[in-house]
PDB file of C-alpha atoms and ligand atoms in Angstrom:
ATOM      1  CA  UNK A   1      -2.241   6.987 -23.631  1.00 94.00           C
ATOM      2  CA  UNK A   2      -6.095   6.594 -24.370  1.00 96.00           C
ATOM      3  CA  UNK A   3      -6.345   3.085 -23.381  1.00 98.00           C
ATOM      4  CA  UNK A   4      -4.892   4.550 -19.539  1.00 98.00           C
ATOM      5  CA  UNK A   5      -6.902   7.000 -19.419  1.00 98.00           C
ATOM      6  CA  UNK A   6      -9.854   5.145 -20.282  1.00 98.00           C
ATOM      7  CA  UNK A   7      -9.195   3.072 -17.467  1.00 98.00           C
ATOM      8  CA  UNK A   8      -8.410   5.006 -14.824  1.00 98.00           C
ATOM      9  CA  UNK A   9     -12.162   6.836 -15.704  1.00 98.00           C
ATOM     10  CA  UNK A  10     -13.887   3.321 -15.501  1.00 98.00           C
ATOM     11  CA  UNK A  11     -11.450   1.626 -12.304  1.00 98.00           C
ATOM     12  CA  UNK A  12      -9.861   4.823 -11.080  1.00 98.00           C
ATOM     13  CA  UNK A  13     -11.211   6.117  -7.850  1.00 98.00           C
ATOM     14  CA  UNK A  14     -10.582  10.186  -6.149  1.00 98.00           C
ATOM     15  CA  UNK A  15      -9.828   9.896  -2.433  1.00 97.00           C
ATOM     16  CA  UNK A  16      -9.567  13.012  -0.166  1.00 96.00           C
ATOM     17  CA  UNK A  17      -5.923  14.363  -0.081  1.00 94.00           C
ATOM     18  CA  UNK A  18      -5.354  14.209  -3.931  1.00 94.00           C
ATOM     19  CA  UNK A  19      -4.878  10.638  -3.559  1.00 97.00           C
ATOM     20  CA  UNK A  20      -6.388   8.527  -7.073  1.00 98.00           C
ATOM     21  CA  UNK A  21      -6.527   4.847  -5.786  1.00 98.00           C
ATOM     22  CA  UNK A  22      -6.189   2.709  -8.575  1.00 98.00           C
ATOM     23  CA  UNK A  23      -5.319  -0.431  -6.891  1.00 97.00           C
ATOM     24  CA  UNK A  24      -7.891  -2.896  -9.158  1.00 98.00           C
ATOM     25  CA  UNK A  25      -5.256  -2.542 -12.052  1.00 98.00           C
ATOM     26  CA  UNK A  26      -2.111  -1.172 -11.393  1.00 98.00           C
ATOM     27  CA  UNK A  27      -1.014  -1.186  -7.743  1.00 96.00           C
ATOM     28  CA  UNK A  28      -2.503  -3.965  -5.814  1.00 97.00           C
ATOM     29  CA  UNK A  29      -4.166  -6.141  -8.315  1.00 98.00           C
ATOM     30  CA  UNK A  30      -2.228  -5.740 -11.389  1.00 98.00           C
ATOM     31  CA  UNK A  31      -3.596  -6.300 -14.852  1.00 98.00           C
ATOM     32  CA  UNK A  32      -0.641  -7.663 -17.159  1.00 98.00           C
ATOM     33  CA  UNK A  33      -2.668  -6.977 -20.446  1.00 98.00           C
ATOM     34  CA  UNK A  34      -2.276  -3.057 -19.506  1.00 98.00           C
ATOM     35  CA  UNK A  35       1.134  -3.485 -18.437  1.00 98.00           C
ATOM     36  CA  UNK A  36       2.118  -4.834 -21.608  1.00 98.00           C
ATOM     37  CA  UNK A  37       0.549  -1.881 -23.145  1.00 98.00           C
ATOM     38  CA  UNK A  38       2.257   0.681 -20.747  1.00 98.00           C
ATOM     39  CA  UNK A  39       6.000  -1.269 -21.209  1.00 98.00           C
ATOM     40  CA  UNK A  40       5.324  -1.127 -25.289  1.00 98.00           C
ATOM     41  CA  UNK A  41       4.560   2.660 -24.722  1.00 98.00           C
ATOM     42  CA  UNK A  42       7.393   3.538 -22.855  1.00 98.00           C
ATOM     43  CA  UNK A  43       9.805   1.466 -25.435  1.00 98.00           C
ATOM     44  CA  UNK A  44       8.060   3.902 -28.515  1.00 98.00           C
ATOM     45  CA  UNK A  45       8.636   7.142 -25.993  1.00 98.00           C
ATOM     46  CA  UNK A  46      12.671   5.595 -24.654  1.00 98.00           C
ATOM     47  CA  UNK A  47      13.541   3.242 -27.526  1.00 97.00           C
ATOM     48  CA  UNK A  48      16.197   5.770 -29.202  1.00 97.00           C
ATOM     49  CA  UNK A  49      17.890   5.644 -25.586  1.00 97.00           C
ATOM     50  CA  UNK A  50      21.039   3.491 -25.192  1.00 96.00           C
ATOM     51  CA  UNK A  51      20.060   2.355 -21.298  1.00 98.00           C
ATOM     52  CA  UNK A  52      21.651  -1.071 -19.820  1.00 98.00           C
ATOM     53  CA  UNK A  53      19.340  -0.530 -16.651  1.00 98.00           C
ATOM     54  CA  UNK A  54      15.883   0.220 -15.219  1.00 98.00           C
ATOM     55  CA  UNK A  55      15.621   1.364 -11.474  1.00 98.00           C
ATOM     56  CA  UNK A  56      12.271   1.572  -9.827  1.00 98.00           C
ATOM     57  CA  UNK A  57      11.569   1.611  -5.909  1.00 98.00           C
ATOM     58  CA  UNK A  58       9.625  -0.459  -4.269  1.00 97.00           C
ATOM     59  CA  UNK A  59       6.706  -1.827  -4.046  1.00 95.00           C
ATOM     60  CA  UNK A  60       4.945  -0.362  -6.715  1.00 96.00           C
ATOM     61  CA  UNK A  61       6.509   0.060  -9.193  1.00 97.00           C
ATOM     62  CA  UNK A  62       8.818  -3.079  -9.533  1.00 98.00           C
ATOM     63  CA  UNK A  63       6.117  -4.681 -11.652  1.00 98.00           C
ATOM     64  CA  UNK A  64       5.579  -2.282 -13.903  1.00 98.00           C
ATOM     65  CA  UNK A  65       9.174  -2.147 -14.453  1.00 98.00           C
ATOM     66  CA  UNK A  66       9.522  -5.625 -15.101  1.00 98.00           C
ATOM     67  CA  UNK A  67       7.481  -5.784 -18.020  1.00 98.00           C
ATOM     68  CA  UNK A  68       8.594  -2.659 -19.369  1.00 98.00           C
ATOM     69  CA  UNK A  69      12.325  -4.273 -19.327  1.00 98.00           C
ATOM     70  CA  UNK A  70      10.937  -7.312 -21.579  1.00 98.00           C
ATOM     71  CA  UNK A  71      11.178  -4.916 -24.046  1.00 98.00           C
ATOM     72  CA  UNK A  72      14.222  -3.164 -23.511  1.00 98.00           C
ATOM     73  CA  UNK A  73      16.380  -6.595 -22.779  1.00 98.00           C
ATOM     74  CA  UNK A  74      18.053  -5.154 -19.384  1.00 98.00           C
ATOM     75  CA  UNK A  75      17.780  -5.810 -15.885  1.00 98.00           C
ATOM     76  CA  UNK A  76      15.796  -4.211 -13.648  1.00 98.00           C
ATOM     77  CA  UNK A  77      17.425  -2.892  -9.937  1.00 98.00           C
ATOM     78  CA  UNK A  78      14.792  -1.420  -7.360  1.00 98.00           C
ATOM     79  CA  UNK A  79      15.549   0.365  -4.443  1.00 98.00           C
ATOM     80  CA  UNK A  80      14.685  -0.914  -1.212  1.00 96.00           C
ATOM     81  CA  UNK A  81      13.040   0.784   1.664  1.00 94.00           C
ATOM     82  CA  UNK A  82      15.223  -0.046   4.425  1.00 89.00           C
ATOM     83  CA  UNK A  83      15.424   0.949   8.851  1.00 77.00           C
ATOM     84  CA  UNK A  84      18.096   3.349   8.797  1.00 72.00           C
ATOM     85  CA  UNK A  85      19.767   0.933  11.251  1.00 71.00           C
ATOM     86  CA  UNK A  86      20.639  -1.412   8.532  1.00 68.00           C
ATOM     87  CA  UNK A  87      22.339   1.725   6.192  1.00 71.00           C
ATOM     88  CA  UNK A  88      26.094   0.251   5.825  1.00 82.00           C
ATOM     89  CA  UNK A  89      28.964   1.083   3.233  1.00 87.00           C
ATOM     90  CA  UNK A  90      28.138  -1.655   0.407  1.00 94.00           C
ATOM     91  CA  UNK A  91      25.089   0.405   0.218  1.00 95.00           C
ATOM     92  CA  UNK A  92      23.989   4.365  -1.716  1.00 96.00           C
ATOM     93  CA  UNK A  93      21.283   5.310   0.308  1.00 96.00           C
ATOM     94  CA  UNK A  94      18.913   8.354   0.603  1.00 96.00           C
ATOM     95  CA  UNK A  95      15.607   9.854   2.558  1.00 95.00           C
ATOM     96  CA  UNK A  96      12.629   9.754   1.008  1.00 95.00           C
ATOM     97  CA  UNK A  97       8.961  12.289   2.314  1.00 90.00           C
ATOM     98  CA  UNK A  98       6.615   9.883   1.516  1.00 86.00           C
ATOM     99  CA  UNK A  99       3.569  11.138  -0.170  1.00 80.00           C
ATOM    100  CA  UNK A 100       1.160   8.335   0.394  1.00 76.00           C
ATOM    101  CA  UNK A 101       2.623   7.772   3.860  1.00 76.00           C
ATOM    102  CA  UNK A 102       3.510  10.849   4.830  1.00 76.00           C
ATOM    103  CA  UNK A 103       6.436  10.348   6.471  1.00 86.00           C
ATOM    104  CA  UNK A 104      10.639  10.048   5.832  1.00 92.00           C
ATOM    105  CA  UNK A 105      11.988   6.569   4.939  1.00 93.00           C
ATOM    106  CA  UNK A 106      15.620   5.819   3.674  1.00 95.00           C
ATOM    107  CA  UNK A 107      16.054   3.872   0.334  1.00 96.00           C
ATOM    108  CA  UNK A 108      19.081   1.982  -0.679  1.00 96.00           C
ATOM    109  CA  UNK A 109      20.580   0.071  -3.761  1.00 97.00           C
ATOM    110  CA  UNK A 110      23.620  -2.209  -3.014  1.00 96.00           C
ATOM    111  CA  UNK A 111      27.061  -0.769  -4.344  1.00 97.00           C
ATOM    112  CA  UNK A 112      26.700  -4.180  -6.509  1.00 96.00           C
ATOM    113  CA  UNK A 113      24.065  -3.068  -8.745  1.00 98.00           C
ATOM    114  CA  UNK A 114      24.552   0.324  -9.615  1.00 98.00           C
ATOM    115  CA  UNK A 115      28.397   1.855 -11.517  1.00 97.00           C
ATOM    116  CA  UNK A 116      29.254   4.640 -13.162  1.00 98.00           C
ATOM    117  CA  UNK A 117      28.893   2.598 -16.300  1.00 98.00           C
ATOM    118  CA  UNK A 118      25.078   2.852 -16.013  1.00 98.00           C
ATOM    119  CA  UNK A 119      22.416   4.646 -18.210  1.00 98.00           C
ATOM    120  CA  UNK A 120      19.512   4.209 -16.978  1.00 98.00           C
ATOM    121  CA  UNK A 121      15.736   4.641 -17.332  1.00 98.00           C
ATOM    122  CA  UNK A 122      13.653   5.333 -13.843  1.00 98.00           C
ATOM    123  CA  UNK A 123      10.327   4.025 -14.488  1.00 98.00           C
ATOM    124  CA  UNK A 124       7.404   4.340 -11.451  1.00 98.00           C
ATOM    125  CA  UNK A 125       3.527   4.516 -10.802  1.00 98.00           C
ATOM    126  CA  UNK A 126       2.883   7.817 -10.097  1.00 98.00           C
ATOM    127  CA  UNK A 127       4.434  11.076  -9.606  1.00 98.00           C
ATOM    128  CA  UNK A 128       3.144  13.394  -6.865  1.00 97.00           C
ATOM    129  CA  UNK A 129       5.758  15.787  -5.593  1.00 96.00           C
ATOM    130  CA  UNK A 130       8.812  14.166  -6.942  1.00 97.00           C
ATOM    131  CA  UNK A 131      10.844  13.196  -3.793  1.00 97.00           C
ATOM    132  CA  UNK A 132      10.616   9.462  -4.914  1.00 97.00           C
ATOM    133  CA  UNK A 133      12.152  10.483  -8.265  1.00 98.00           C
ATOM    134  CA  UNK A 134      14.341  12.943  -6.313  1.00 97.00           C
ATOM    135  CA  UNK A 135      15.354  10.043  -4.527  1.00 98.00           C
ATOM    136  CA  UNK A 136      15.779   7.795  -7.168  1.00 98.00           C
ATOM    137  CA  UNK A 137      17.870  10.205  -9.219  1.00 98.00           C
ATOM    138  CA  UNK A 138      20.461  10.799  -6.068  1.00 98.00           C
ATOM    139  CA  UNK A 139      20.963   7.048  -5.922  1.00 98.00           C
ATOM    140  CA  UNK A 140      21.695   6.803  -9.534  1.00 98.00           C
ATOM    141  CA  UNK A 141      23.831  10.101  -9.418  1.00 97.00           C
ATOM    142  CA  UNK A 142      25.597   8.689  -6.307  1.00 98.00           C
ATOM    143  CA  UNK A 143      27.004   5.483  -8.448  1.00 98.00           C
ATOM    144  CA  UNK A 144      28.095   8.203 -10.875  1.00 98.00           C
ATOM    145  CA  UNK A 145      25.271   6.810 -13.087  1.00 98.00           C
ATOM    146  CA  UNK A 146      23.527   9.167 -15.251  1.00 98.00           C
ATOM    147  CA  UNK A 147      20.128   8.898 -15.389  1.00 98.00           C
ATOM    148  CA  UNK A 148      18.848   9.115 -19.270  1.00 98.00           C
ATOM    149  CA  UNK A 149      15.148   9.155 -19.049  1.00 98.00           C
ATOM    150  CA  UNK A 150      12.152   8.423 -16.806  1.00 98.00           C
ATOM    151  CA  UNK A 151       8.773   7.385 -17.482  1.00 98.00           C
ATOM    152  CA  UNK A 152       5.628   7.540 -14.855  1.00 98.00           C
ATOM    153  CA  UNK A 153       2.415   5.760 -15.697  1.00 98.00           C
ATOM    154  CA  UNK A 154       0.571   9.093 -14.250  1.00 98.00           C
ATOM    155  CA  UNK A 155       1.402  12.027 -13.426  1.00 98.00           C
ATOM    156  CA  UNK A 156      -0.526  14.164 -10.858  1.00 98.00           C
ATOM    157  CA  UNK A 157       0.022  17.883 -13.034  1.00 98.00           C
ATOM    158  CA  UNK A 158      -1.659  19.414 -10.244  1.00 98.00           C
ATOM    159  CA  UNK A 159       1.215  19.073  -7.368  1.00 97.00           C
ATOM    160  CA  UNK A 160       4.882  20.062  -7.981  1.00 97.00           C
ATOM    161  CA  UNK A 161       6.707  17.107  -8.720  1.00 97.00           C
ATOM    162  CA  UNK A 162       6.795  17.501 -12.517  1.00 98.00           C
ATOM    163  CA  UNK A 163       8.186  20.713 -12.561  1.00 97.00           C
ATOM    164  CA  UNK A 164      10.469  20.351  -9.979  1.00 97.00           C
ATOM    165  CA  UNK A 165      12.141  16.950 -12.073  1.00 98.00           C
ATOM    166  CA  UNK A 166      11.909  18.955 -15.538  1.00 97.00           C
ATOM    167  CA  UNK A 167      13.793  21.698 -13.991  1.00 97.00           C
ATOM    168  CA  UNK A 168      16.567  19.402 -13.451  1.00 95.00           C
ATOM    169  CA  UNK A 169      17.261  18.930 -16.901  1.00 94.00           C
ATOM    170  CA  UNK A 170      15.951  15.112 -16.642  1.00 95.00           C
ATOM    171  CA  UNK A 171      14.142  13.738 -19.955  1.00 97.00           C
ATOM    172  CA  UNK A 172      10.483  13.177 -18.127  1.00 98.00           C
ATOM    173  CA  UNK A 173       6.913  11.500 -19.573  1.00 98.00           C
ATOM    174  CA  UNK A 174       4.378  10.314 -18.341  1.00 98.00           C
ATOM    175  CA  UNK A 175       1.748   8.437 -20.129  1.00 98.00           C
ATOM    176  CA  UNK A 176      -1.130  10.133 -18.763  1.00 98.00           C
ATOM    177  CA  UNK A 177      -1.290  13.608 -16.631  1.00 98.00           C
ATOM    178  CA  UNK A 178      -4.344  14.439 -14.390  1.00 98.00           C
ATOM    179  CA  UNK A 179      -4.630  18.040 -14.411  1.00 98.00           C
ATOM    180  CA  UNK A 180      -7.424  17.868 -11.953  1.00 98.00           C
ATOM    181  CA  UNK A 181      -8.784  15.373  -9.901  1.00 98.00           C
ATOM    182  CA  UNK A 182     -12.156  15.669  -7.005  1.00 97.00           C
ATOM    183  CA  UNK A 183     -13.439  13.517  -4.856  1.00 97.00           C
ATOM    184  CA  UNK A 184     -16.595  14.912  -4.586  1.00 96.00           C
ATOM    185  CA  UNK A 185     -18.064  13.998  -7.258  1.00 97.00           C
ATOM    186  CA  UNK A 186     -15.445  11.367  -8.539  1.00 96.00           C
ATOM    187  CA  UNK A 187     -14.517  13.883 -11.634  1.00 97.00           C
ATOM    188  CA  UNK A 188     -11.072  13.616 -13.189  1.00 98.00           C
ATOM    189  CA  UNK A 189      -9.923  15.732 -15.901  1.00 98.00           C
ATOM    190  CA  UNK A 190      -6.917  14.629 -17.970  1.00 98.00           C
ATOM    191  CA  UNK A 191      -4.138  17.105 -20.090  1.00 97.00           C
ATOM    192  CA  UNK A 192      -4.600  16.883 -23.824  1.00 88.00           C
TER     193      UNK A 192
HETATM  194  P1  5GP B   1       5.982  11.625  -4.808  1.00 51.18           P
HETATM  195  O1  5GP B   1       7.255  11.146  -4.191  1.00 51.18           O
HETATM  196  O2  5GP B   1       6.115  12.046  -6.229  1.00 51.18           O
HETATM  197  O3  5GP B   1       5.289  12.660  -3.950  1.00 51.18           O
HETATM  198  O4  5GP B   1       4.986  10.375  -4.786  1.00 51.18           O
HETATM  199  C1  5GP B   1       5.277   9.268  -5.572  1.00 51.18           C
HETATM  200  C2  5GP B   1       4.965   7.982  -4.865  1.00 51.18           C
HETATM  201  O5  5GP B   1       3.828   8.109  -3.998  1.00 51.18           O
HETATM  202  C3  5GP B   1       4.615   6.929  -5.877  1.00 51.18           C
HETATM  203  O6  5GP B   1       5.682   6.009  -5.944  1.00 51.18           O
HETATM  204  C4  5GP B   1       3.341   6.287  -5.393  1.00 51.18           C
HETATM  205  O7  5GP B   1       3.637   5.047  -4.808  1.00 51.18           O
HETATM  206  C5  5GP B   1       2.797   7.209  -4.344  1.00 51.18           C
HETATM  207  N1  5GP B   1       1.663   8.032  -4.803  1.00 51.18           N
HETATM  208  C6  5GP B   1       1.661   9.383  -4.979  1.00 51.18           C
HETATM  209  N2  5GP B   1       0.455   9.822  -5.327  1.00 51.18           N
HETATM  210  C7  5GP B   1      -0.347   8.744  -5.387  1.00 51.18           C
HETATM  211  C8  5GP B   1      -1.746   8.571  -5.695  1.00 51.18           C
HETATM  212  O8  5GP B   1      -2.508   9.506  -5.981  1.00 51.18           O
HETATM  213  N3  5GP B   1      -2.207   7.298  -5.679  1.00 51.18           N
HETATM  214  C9  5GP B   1      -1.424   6.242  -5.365  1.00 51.18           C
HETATM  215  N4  5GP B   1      -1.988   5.027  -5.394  1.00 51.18           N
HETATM  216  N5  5GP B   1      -0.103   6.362  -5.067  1.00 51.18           N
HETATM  217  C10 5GP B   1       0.432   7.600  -5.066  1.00 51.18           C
END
């Protein structure tokens, strides 16, 4: 997606740790021109899917899949990040690594919003080294949900998660895929 990528080179900044803030436009300050772009994308990648749902996980990417569901006409569930304390039966839940955080947190979706009836896209920011997705897939798989497709805004090509999802025989794309990234010099090279 040119217009993305065009973005993240003029907003987009390279931290150390392979971390690409981009918080101006599409993760703290969010620019709904762009995410009206990104949710018409996804529809032209998804739109021969039959899916009733989106799930996301919180907080990032609830508002991209908000706008992406204006075009799909479905709800959107997202899983919460919960204490483990609160973990009861009316809830699936399962650990998540964090990468930005790095650390383990347990995310749930009430029994009430997730059934075996349910196709559903995953939609999220970014995709590192897949244990969000990971996650998100075993809480969709746990309602006996299948999970049809799932679209990232960008993908980090560089660290495993992509291959790890595609070898589970999930339908993946992402709208744009750094190959490289350095925060040296700022540089960011995207796949063609
Ligand atoms: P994963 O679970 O694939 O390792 O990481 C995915 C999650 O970590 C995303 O939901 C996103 O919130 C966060 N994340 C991973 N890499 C980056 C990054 O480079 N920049 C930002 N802003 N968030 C990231």
């Amino acid at each position: 997606m040119k217009l993305l990528q065009e973005r993240i080179l003029r907003d987009g900044n390279v931290k150390n740790g392979n971390v690409l803030k981009v918080d101006s436009f599409l993760n703290h300050q969010m620019d709904i021109g762009l995410f009206n772009e990104i949710g018409k994308e996804f529809k032209k990648i998804f739109g021969d899917l039959n899916i009733n749902k989106i799930l996301t996980i919180e907080a990032s990417g609830i508002g991209i899949a908000c706008i992406t569901a204006q075009y799909f006409n479905v709800p959107v569930v997202f899983a919460k990040k919960a204490q483990s304390i609160n973990i009861d039966e009316a809830v699936y839940s399962t650990k998540i690594e964090s990468f930005t955080h790095r650390k383990a947190y347990d995310a749930i979706v009430s029994k009430k919003f997730l059934n075996a009836n349910d196709k559903i896209l995953i939609i999220d920011d970014f995709l590192a080294n897949g244990c969000a997705l990971a996650g998100l897939i075993d809480l969709a798989r746990s309602a006996g949900a299948s999970v049809e497709g799932i679209g990232i805004v960008i993908e980090k090509g560089f660290q495993s998660g992509g291959k790890m999802i595609r070898s589970m025989g999930v339908r993946l794309e992402s709208l744009v895929i750094v190959d490289s990234m350095n925060a040296e010099d700022g540089s960011i090279v995207f796949r063609s």
